[in-house]
Amino acid sequence: MRLILLGPPGAGKGTQAQRLVQKYGIVQLSTGEMLRAAVAAQTPVGLQAKDIMASGALVPDEIVIGIISDRLDQPDMKNGFILDGFPRTVPQAVALDELLKKKHIKLDAVIELRVNESALLNRVETRVAEMQARGEDVRIDDTPEVLSKRLANYRAQTEPLIHYYSERRKLLTVDGMMTIEHVTREINRILTAIGAVEPRAARSAAPARKAAAATRKTAMPAGKMAAKTARKAAKSAPKGRKTASKGVGKASKKAASPAKGRGAGKARKTAKQTARKTTAKASKKVTKKRAKR
Ligand code: AMP
């Protein structure tokens, strides 16, 4: 699975990326984290980036593109990755497309966490308070002044990526104002609908009660189930942004098409197996009853 998480600072990209890492065993590539590590290690890149980051501005494109290009060549990328905080400008997105093409890597989706800007300041303040309570170092750019600069940069330089990826039918939008748990669920649902993960993998971390409900679902005719999943994914996409629901619409079609949808194919197989088992059980019961009589 290869994903990009898009959203302003404080939208919850890091939190959701961590959850995806734990669930699917893929790697999180956070350019912010990599740059902070470079600053701490005082590498040449770190020395170049330090003041820029402290001011809330963006580090030059060629630096971050170079970091990502090197990282994509490493063996742990095989299982997949989540890009968090990259790309942040259109030239970075263009460079990423070229890199992926050259390395024969296909991007599954770009997930936009859409949030209400006025809530972001509160979120960042809470994050800072929590870090302080845990005795952790607070990021130098997590102050209200620097945050407003980072937000302005997001609007001017990163927001155009929403159009960029929706034009390429890669964009899927999730309401980032829901609880962390809800956002995670929505992301998993969307990933299942587009066939980026198998339905079983998406459910694996759910409580037992849910797993039982899901098992019942697999007994449903495959076409019906795929259509239901797709409908749910389509419903969950916020309606405001036309382009985003277009992306989901395409994903839904894919999931709902038994011939094309990877997830649907699997679901059909599972449904057939379940049906076969149920039939076998039923005929055993009938035989037993007849024997008794
Ligand atoms: P983040 O942790 O993603 O909020 O990033 C922290 C800071 O690192 C940003 O404010 C930028 O200064 C820098 N940075 C991270 N990712 C990028 C990127 N893709 N392009 C330019 N600068 C970046």
GROMACS .gro file of N, CA, C and O and ligand atoms in nm, residues 31-32 35-36 53 57-59 64 85-86 88 92 139 141 150, ligand 1:
model
   87
   31THR      N    1   0.865   1.378   0.622
   31THR     CA    2   0.980   1.465   0.592
   31THR      C    3   1.011   1.556   0.711
   31THR      O    4   1.127   1.587   0.737
   32GLY      N    5   0.905   1.596   0.784
   32GLY     CA    6   0.927   1.679   0.904
   32GLY      C    7   1.015   1.606   1.005
   32GLY      O    8   1.112   1.662   1.056
   35LEU      N    9   1.369   1.572   0.876
   35LEU     CA   10   1.442   1.698   0.885
   35LEU      C   11   1.479   1.729   1.030
   35LEU      O   12   1.590   1.777   1.059
   36ARG      N   13   1.387   1.699   1.122
   36ARG     CA   14   1.418   1.724   1.265
   36ARG      C   15   1.537   1.638   1.308
   36ARG      O   16   1.623   1.682   1.383
   53MET      N   17   1.300   2.593   0.930
   53MET     CA   18   1.195   2.521   1.002
   53MET      C   19   1.148   2.600   1.124
   53MET      O   20   1.028   2.607   1.152
   57ALA      N   21   0.871   2.837   0.771
   57ALA     CA   22   0.872   2.837   0.623
   57ALA      C   23   0.901   2.696   0.572
   57ALA      O   24   0.934   2.605   0.651
   58LEU      N   25   0.893   2.679   0.442
   58LEU     CA   26   0.921   2.548   0.383
   58LEU      C   27   1.067   2.538   0.341
   58LEU      O   28   1.125   2.634   0.288
   59VAL      N   29   1.123   2.423   0.365
   59VAL     CA   30   1.260   2.392   0.324
   59VAL      C   31   1.259   2.381   0.170
   59VAL      O   32   1.160   2.337   0.113
   64VAL      N   33   1.408   1.831   0.014
   64VAL     CA   34   1.313   1.725   0.054
   64VAL      C   35   1.298   1.619  -0.055
   64VAL      O   36   1.285   1.500  -0.024
   85GLY      N   37   0.346   1.464   0.511
   85GLY     CA   38   0.415   1.594   0.503
   85GLY      C   39   0.491   1.612   0.373
   85GLY      O   40   0.562   1.710   0.356
   86PHE      N   41   0.477   1.519   0.282
   86PHE     CA   42   0.540   1.527   0.150
   86PHE      C   43   0.448   1.461   0.050
   86PHE      O   44   0.397   1.352   0.079
   88ARG      N   45   0.455   1.878  -0.050
   88ARG     CA   46   0.394   1.996   0.011
   88ARG      C   47   0.379   2.110  -0.089
   88ARG      O   48   0.325   2.214  -0.055
   92GLN      N   49   0.700   1.958  -0.585
   92GLN     CA   50   0.735   1.834  -0.513
   92GLN      C   51   0.647   1.719  -0.563
   92GLN      O   52   0.694   1.606  -0.578
  139ARG      N   53   0.833   2.093   2.007
  139ARG     CA   54   0.885   2.142   1.879
  139ARG      C   55   0.894   2.293   1.880
  139ARG      O   56   0.803   2.361   1.924
  141ASP      N   57   0.865   2.487   1.643
  141ASP     CA   58   0.767   2.553   1.554
  141ASP      C   59   0.623   2.531   1.600
  141ASP      O   60   0.530   2.562   1.528
  150ARG      N   61   0.269   2.855   0.931
  150ARG     CA   62   0.265   2.723   0.867
  150ARG      C   63   0.129   2.702   0.798
  150ARG      O   64   0.121   2.643   0.691
  294AMP     P1   65   0.594   1.881   0.977
  294AMP     O1   66   0.650   1.797   1.084
  294AMP     O2   67   0.545   1.801   0.860
  294AMP     O3   68   0.492   1.980   1.026
  294AMP     O4   69   0.716   1.969   0.917
  294AMP     C1   70   0.788   2.058   0.998
  294AMP     C2   71   0.865   2.152   0.913
  294AMP     O5   72   0.959   2.081   0.831
  294AMP     C3   73   0.782   2.233   0.814
  294AMP     O6   74   0.724   2.348   0.872
  294AMP     C4   75   0.887   2.267   0.709
  294AMP     O7   76   0.973   2.370   0.752
  294AMP     C5   77   0.971   2.140   0.704
  294AMP     N1   78   0.916   2.046   0.604
  294AMP     C6   79   0.864   1.924   0.627
  294AMP     N2   80   0.824   1.863   0.516
  294AMP     C7   81   0.852   1.950   0.416
  294AMP     C8   82   0.834   1.947   0.275
  294AMP     N3   83   0.778   1.842   0.213
  294AMP     N4   84   0.875   2.055   0.204
  294AMP     C9   85   0.932   2.161   0.263
  294AMP     N5   86   0.951   2.172   0.395
  294AMP    C10   87   0.912   2.066   0.472
   0.00000   0.00000   0.00000
